[in-house]
mmCIF file of N, CA, C and O in Angstrom:
data_model
loop_
_atom_site.group_PDB
_atom_site.id
_atom_site.type_symbol
_atom_site.label_atom_id
_atom_site.label_comp_id
_atom_site.label_asym_id
_atom_site.label_seq_id
_atom_site.Cartn_x
_atom_site.Cartn_y
_atom_site.Cartn_z
ATOM 1 N N VAL U 166 222.489 79.094 -171.803
ATOM 2 C CA VAL U 166 221.730 77.903 -171.477
ATOM 3 C C VAL U 166 220.650 77.709 -172.527
ATOM 4 O O VAL U 166 219.884 78.615 -172.808
ATOM 5 N N GLN U 167 220.632 76.516 -173.082
ATOM 6 C CA GLN U 167 219.673 76.206 -174.138
ATOM 7 C C GLN U 167 218.376 75.654 -173.537
ATOM 8 O O GLN U 167 218.403 74.855 -172.610
ATOM 9 N N ALA U 168 217.248 76.105 -174.068
ATOM 10 C CA ALA U 168 215.946 75.650 -173.573
ATOM 11 C C ALA U 168 215.703 74.201 -173.994
ATOM 12 O O ALA U 168 216.107 73.775 -175.072
ATOM 13 N N MET U 169 215.048 73.458 -173.122
ATOM 14 C CA MET U 169 214.730 72.062 -173.396
ATOM 15 C C MET U 169 213.536 71.990 -174.346
ATOM 16 O O MET U 169 212.544 72.673 -174.154
ATOM 17 N N ASP U 170 213.641 71.180 -175.373
ATOM 18 C CA ASP U 170 212.533 70.955 -176.303
ATOM 19 C C ASP U 170 211.728 69.765 -175.783
ATOM 20 O O ASP U 170 211.994 68.621 -176.120
ATOM 21 N N TRP U 171 210.755 70.055 -174.927
ATOM 22 C CA TRP U 171 209.996 69.000 -174.271
ATOM 23 C C TRP U 171 209.172 68.185 -175.256
ATOM 24 O O TRP U 171 208.925 66.999 -175.023
ATOM 25 N N GLY U 172 208.744 68.784 -176.348
ATOM 26 C CA GLY U 172 207.980 68.043 -177.345
ATOM 27 C C GLY U 172 208.773 66.878 -177.902
ATOM 28 O O GLY U 172 208.265 65.766 -178.031
ATOM 29 N N SER U 173 210.042 67.117 -178.229
ATOM 30 C CA SER U 173 210.862 66.040 -178.778
ATOM 31 C C SER U 173 211.198 65.001 -177.710
ATOM 32 O O SER U 173 211.301 63.808 -178.004
ATOM 33 N N VAL U 174 211.344 65.447 -176.461
ATOM 34 C CA VAL U 174 211.598 64.502 -175.366
ATOM 35 C C VAL U 174 210.415 63.557 -175.224
ATOM 36 O O VAL U 174 210.580 62.339 -175.121
ATOM 37 N N VAL U 175 209.207 64.107 -175.247
ATOM 38 C CA VAL U 175 208.004 63.288 -175.117
ATOM 39 C C VAL U 175 207.892 62.319 -176.291
ATOM 40 O O VAL U 175 207.565 61.145 -176.110
ATOM 41 N N GLN U 176 208.178 62.779 -177.490
ATOM 42 C CA GLN U 176 208.108 61.912 -178.668
ATOM 43 C C GLN U 176 209.113 60.769 -178.570
ATOM 44 O O GLN U 176 208.785 59.625 -178.900
ATOM 45 N N ARG U 177 210.332 61.053 -178.136
ATOM 46 C CA ARG U 177 211.349 60.000 -177.995
ATOM 47 C C ARG U 177 210.928 58.988 -176.936
ATOM 48 O O ARG U 177 211.079 57.784 -177.117
ATOM 49 N N ARG U 178 210.418 59.479 -175.835
ATOM 50 C CA ARG U 178 209.990 58.580 -174.754
ATOM 51 C C ARG U 178 208.797 57.739 -175.189
ATOM 52 O O ARG U 178 208.686 56.574 -174.818
ATOM 53 N N ALA U 179 207.877 58.340 -175.947
ATOM 54 C CA ALA U 179 206.685 57.613 -176.391
ATOM 55 C C ALA U 179 207.060 56.407 -177.246
ATOM 56 O O ALA U 179 206.397 55.371 -177.193
ATOM 57 N N LYS U 180 208.122 56.517 -178.027
ATOM 58 C CA LYS U 180 208.564 55.396 -178.861
ATOM 59 C C LYS U 180 209.056 54.224 -178.019
ATOM 60 O O LYS U 180 209.109 53.097 -178.492
ATOM 61 N N LYS U 181 209.411 54.503 -176.750
ATOM 62 C CA LYS U 181 209.927 53.461 -175.867
ATOM 63 C C LYS U 181 208.885 52.995 -174.851
ATOM 64 O O LYS U 181 209.208 52.205 -173.962
ATOM 65 N N ASP U 182 207.646 53.457 -174.975
ATOM 66 C CA ASP U 182 206.600 53.049 -174.046
ATOM 67 C C ASP U 182 206.498 51.527 -174.052
ATOM 68 O O ASP U 182 206.329 50.915 -175.107
ATOM 69 N N PRO U 183 206.615 50.887 -172.879
ATOM 70 C CA PRO U 183 206.662 49.425 -172.847
ATOM 71 C C PRO U 183 205.404 48.752 -173.394
ATOM 72 O O PRO U 183 205.501 47.681 -174.000
ATOM 73 N N ILE U 184 204.254 49.360 -173.209
ATOM 74 C CA ILE U 184 203.032 48.752 -173.742
ATOM 75 C C ILE U 184 203.032 48.832 -175.259
ATOM 76 O O ILE U 184 202.745 47.848 -175.950
ATOM 77 N N ASP U 185 203.372 49.989 -175.802
ATOM 78 C CA ASP U 185 203.431 50.133 -177.253
ATOM 79 C C ASP U 185 204.489 49.220 -177.864
ATOM 80 O O ASP U 185 204.274 48.626 -178.922
ATOM 81 N N VAL U 186 205.632 49.105 -177.194
ATOM 82 C CA VAL U 186 206.695 48.220 -177.680
ATOM 83 C C VAL U 186 206.196 46.778 -177.708
ATOM 84 O O VAL U 186 206.407 46.051 -178.689
ATOM 85 N N ALA U 187 205.496 46.359 -176.645
ATOM 86 C CA ALA U 187 204.972 44.992 -176.590
ATOM 87 C C ALA U 187 203.941 44.757 -177.690
ATOM 88 O O ALA U 187 203.949 43.702 -178.338
ATOM 89 N N VAL U 188 203.071 45.733 -177.919
ATOM 90 C CA VAL U 188 202.054 45.588 -178.971
ATOM 91 C C VAL U 188 202.721 45.457 -180.334
ATOM 92 O O VAL U 188 202.377 44.568 -181.121
ATOM 93 N N ARG U 189 203.690 46.321 -180.623
ATOM 94 C CA ARG U 189 204.380 46.238 -181.922
ATOM 95 C C ARG U 189 205.076 44.897 -182.090
ATOM 96 O O ARG U 189 205.046 44.297 -183.169
ATOM 97 N N ARG U 190 205.669 44.409 -181.008
ATOM 98 C CA ARG U 190 206.367 43.125 -181.079
ATOM 99 C C ARG U 190 205.381 41.981 -181.303
ATOM 100 O O ARG U 190 205.641 41.077 -182.114
ATOM 101 N N LEU U 191 204.261 42.005 -180.595
ATOM 102 C CA LEU U 191 203.243 40.968 -180.789
ATOM 103 C C LEU U 191 202.665 41.013 -182.202
ATOM 104 O O LEU U 191 202.383 39.970 -182.794
ATOM 105 N N GLN U 192 202.506 42.194 -182.753
ATOM 106 C CA GLN U 192 202.006 42.313 -184.115
ATOM 107 C C GLN U 192 203.023 41.767 -185.111
ATOM 108 O O GLN U 192 202.668 41.031 -186.034
ATOM 109 N N ALA U 193 204.290 42.122 -184.909
ATOM 110 C CA ALA U 193 205.329 41.722 -185.857
ATOM 111 C C ALA U 193 205.686 40.244 -185.747
ATOM 112 O O ALA U 193 205.859 39.572 -186.762
ATOM 113 N N GLU U 194 205.798 39.745 -184.520
ATOM 114 C CA GLU U 194 206.319 38.395 -184.325
ATOM 115 C C GLU U 194 205.241 37.333 -184.145
ATOM 116 O O GLU U 194 205.490 36.157 -184.410
ATOM 117 N N ALA U 195 204.076 37.729 -183.681
ATOM 118 C CA ALA U 195 203.032 36.736 -183.411
ATOM 119 C C ALA U 195 201.780 36.970 -184.249
ATOM 120 O O ALA U 195 200.804 36.250 -184.104
ATOM 121 N N GLY U 196 201.808 37.981 -185.100
ATOM 122 C CA GLY U 196 200.676 38.245 -185.968
ATOM 123 C C GLY U 196 199.432 38.736 -185.244
ATOM 124 O O GLY U 196 198.313 38.455 -185.672
ATOM 125 N N LEU U 197 199.618 39.454 -184.141
ATOM 126 C CA LEU U 197 198.484 39.996 -183.393
ATOM 127 C C LEU U 197 197.649 40.888 -184.293
ATOM 128 O O LEU U 197 198.163 41.824 -184.888
ATOM 129 N N THR U 198 196.372 40.584 -184.401
ATOM 130 C CA THR U 198 195.470 41.367 -185.253
ATOM 131 C C THR U 198 194.854 42.507 -184.445
ATOM 132 O O THR U 198 194.869 42.490 -183.205
ATOM 133 N N ALA U 199 194.278 43.458 -185.151
ATOM 134 C CA ALA U 199 193.606 44.580 -184.493
ATOM 135 C C ALA U 199 192.445 44.071 -183.641
ATOM 136 O O ALA U 199 192.198 44.584 -182.536
ATOM 137 N N GLU U 200 191.742 43.055 -184.138
ATOM 138 C CA GLU U 200 190.624 42.493 -183.394
ATOM 139 C C GLU U 200 191.100 41.828 -182.108
ATOM 140 O O GLU U 200 190.493 41.984 -181.045
ATOM 141 N N ALA U 201 192.177 41.070 -182.195
ATOM 142 C CA ALA U 201 192.714 40.401 -181.015
ATOM 143 C C ALA U 201 193.238 41.421 -180.010
ATOM 144 O O ALA U 201 193.073 41.254 -178.795
ATOM 145 N N LEU U 202 193.855 42.482 -180.510
ATOM 146 C CA LEU U 202 194.344 43.536 -179.627
ATOM 147 C C LEU U 202 193.182 44.214 -178.909
ATOM 148 O O LEU U 202 193.243 44.449 -177.699
ATOM 149 N N ALA U 203 192.101 44.499 -179.626
ATOM 150 C CA ALA U 203 190.929 45.129 -179.016
ATOM 151 C C ALA U 203 190.341 44.218 -177.939
ATOM 152 O O ALA U 203 189.954 44.690 -176.857
ATOM 153 N N ALA U 204 190.284 42.918 -178.204
ATOM 154 C CA ALA U 204 189.761 41.975 -177.217
ATOM 155 C C ALA U 204 190.664 41.921 -175.987
ATOM 156 O O ALA U 204 190.183 41.890 -174.846
ATOM 157 N N LEU U 205 191.969 41.914 -176.211
ATOM 158 C CA LEU U 205 192.924 41.897 -175.105
ATOM 159 C C LEU U 205 192.803 43.161 -174.265
ATOM 160 O O LEU U 205 192.782 43.105 -173.034
ATOM 161 N N GLU U 206 192.709 44.304 -174.917
ATOM 162 C CA GLU U 206 192.555 45.571 -174.192
ATOM 163 C C GLU U 206 191.270 45.577 -173.372
ATOM 164 O O GLU U 206 191.260 46.034 -172.220
ATOM 165 N N ALA U 207 190.180 45.057 -173.919
ATOM 166 C CA ALA U 207 188.908 45.010 -173.192
ATOM 167 C C ALA U 207 189.016 44.095 -171.973
ATOM 168 O O ALA U 207 188.510 44.422 -170.893
ATOM 169 N N GLU U 208 189.693 42.964 -172.141
ATOM 170 C CA GLU U 208 189.868 42.036 -171.026
ATOM 171 C C GLU U 208 190.711 42.659 -169.919
ATOM 172 O O GLU U 208 190.372 42.567 -168.728
ATOM 173 N N VAL U 209 191.794 43.301 -170.301
ATOM 174 C CA VAL U 209 192.668 43.932 -169.309
ATOM 175 C C VAL U 209 191.927 45.071 -168.611
ATOM 176 O O VAL U 209 192.001 45.218 -167.379
ATOM 177 N N ARG U 210 191.207 45.874 -169.370
ATOM 178 C CA ARG U 210 190.448 46.984 -168.778
ATOM 179 C C ARG U 210 189.426 46.449 -167.770
ATOM 180 O O ARG U 210 189.266 47.001 -166.681
ATOM 181 N N ALA U 211 188.753 45.353 -168.096
ATOM 182 C CA ALA U 211 187.779 44.752 -167.184
ATOM 183 C C ALA U 211 188.464 44.247 -165.914
ATOM 184 O O ALA U 211 187.935 44.420 -164.804
ATOM 185 N N ASP U 212 189.630 43.622 -166.065
ATOM 186 C CA ASP U 212 190.383 43.144 -164.898
ATOM 187 C C ASP U 212 190.793 44.304 -163.996
ATOM 188 O O ASP U 212 190.681 44.226 -162.770
ATOM 189 N N VAL U 213 191.284 45.376 -164.590
ATOM 190 C CA VAL U 213 191.711 46.544 -163.811
ATOM 191 C C VAL U 213 190.511 47.188 -163.121
ATOM 192 O O VAL U 213 190.580 47.544 -161.939
ATOM 193 N N ASP U 214 189.405 47.315 -163.838
ATOM 194 C CA ASP U 214 188.196 47.889 -163.242
ATOM 195 C C ASP U 214 187.714 47.049 -162.062
ATOM 196 O O ASP U 214 187.327 47.587 -161.021
ATOM 197 N N ALA U 215 187.756 45.729 -162.197
ATOM 198 C CA ALA U 215 187.330 44.840 -161.115
ATOM 199 C C ALA U 215 188.257 44.981 -159.908
ATOM 200 O O ALA U 215 187.794 45.033 -158.759
ATOM 201 N N ALA U 216 189.549 45.044 -160.140
ATOM 202 C CA ALA U 216 190.513 45.195 -159.046
ATOM 203 C C ALA U 216 190.324 46.538 -158.352
ATOM 204 O O ALA U 216 190.396 46.630 -157.115
ATOM 205 N N TYR U 217 190.062 47.581 -159.130
ATOM 206 C CA TYR U 217 189.830 48.919 -158.571
ATOM 207 C C TYR U 217 188.585 48.919 -157.696
ATOM 208 O O TYR U 217 188.601 49.426 -156.568
ATOM 209 N N THR U 218 187.515 48.324 -158.191
ATOM 210 C CA THR U 218 186.266 48.256 -157.439
ATOM 211 C C THR U 218 186.462 47.477 -156.148
ATOM 212 O O THR U 218 185.988 47.884 -155.077
ATOM 213 N N GLN U 219 187.186 46.364 -156.219
ATOM 214 C CA GLN U 219 187.451 45.570 -155.021
ATOM 215 C C GLN U 219 188.283 46.369 -154.021
ATOM 216 O O GLN U 219 188.001 46.349 -152.822
ATOM 217 N N ALA U 220 189.298 47.062 -154.499
ATOM 218 C CA ALA U 220 190.151 47.846 -153.600
ATOM 219 C C ALA U 220 189.342 48.915 -152.876
ATOM 220 O O ALA U 220 189.547 49.162 -151.679
ATOM 221 N N LEU U 221 188.426 49.547 -153.580
ATOM 222 C CA LEU U 221 187.600 50.579 -152.945
ATOM 223 C C LEU U 221 186.650 49.991 -151.906
ATOM 224 O O LEU U 221 186.276 50.679 -150.951
ATOM 225 N N SER U 222 186.260 48.726 -152.070
ATOM 226 C CA SER U 222 185.317 48.108 -151.143
ATOM 227 C C SER U 222 186.001 47.518 -149.910
ATOM 228 O O SER U 222 185.330 47.167 -148.949
ATOM 229 N N GLU U 223 187.309 47.402 -149.948
ATOM 230 C CA GLU U 223 188.042 46.843 -148.814
ATOM 231 C C GLU U 223 188.043 47.837 -147.654
ATOM 232 O O GLU U 223 188.006 49.046 -147.857
ATOM 233 N N PRO U 224 188.107 47.320 -146.408
ATOM 234 C CA PRO U 224 188.174 48.237 -145.262
ATOM 235 C C PRO U 224 189.493 49.002 -145.255
ATOM 236 O O PRO U 224 190.517 48.512 -145.753
ATOM 237 N N LYS U 225 189.425 50.193 -144.717
ATOM 238 C CA LYS U 225 190.637 51.015 -144.615
ATOM 239 C C LYS U 225 191.603 50.352 -143.632
ATOM 240 O O LYS U 225 191.182 49.756 -142.637
ATOM 241 N N PRO U 226 192.907 50.441 -143.881
ATOM 242 C CA PRO U 226 193.877 49.835 -142.963
ATOM 243 C C PRO U 226 193.919 50.595 -141.632
ATOM 244 O O PRO U 226 193.631 51.785 -141.575
ATOM 245 N N ASP U 227 194.294 49.874 -140.597
ATOM 246 C CA ASP U 227 194.430 50.465 -139.273
ATOM 247 C C ASP U 227 195.707 51.305 -139.246
ATOM 248 O O ASP U 227 196.801 50.782 -139.484
ATOM 249 N N PRO U 228 195.607 52.599 -138.972
ATOM 250 C CA PRO U 228 196.812 53.444 -138.940
ATOM 251 C C PRO U 228 197.860 52.948 -137.944
ATOM 252 O O PRO U 228 199.052 53.185 -138.132
ATOM 253 N N ALA U 229 197.424 52.244 -136.922
ATOM 254 C CA ALA U 229 198.374 51.740 -135.922
ATOM 255 C C ALA U 229 199.303 50.689 -136.508
ATOM 256 O O ALA U 229 200.381 50.436 -135.965
ATOM 257 N N THR U 230 198.912 50.075 -137.627
ATOM 258 C CA THR U 230 199.747 49.026 -138.236
ATOM 259 C C THR U 230 200.489 49.538 -139.465
ATOM 260 O O THR U 230 201.055 48.743 -140.216
ATOM 261 N N LEU U 231 200.485 50.844 -139.645
ATOM 262 C CA LEU U 231 201.070 51.445 -140.846
ATOM 263 C C LEU U 231 202.500 50.990 -141.102
ATOM 264 O O LEU U 231 202.873 50.708 -142.243
ATOM 265 N N LEU U 232 203.296 50.909 -140.079
ATOM 266 C CA LEU U 232 204.702 50.584 -140.271
ATOM 267 C C LEU U 232 205.038 49.116 -139.996
ATOM 268 O O LEU U 232 206.209 48.738 -140.004
ATOM 269 N N ASP U 233 204.025 48.281 -139.797
ATOM 270 C CA ASP U 233 204.291 46.854 -139.614
ATOM 271 C C ASP U 233 204.960 46.291 -140.858
ATOM 272 O O ASP U 233 204.515 46.501 -141.974
ATOM 273 N N GLY U 234 206.037 45.572 -140.657
ATOM 274 C CA GLY U 234 206.738 44.956 -141.769
ATOM 275 C C GLY U 234 207.693 45.889 -142.485
ATOM 276 O O GLY U 234 208.308 45.509 -143.478
ATOM 277 N N VAL U 235 207.820 47.125 -142.016
ATOM 278 C CA VAL U 235 208.759 48.067 -142.630
ATOM 279 C C VAL U 235 210.018 48.082 -141.794
ATOM 280 O O VAL U 235 209.974 48.315 -140.575
ATOM 281 N N TYR U 236 211.126 47.789 -142.437
ATOM 282 C CA TYR U 236 212.403 47.734 -141.736
ATOM 283 C C TYR U 236 213.386 48.679 -142.415
ATOM 284 O O TYR U 236 213.463 48.722 -143.633
ATOM 285 N N ALA U 237 214.099 49.431 -141.628
ATOM 286 C CA ALA U 237 215.101 50.349 -142.180
ATOM 287 C C ALA U 237 216.393 50.144 -141.415
ATOM 288 O O ALA U 237 216.401 49.818 -140.226
ATOM 289 N N SER U 238 217.475 50.336 -142.123
ATOM 290 C CA SER U 238 218.762 50.174 -141.437
ATOM 291 C C SER U 238 219.402 51.515 -141.199
ATOM 292 O O SER U 238 219.052 52.512 -141.704
#
């Protein structure tokens, strides 16, 4: 049995990371600059931070309704 080379697996997977792929495509096809990318990343980070803060401030769900809307066959 041959040992798995996890380093190469991670490297291969990293090349297919959807965010990195999108950035490379935007740079190649739409001329996305480093400045525009930094601004986009800051905007997205702010949106995620705001959503996270809002989620933490929401009331906890009622455990009695945990399975409402869940259907299994």
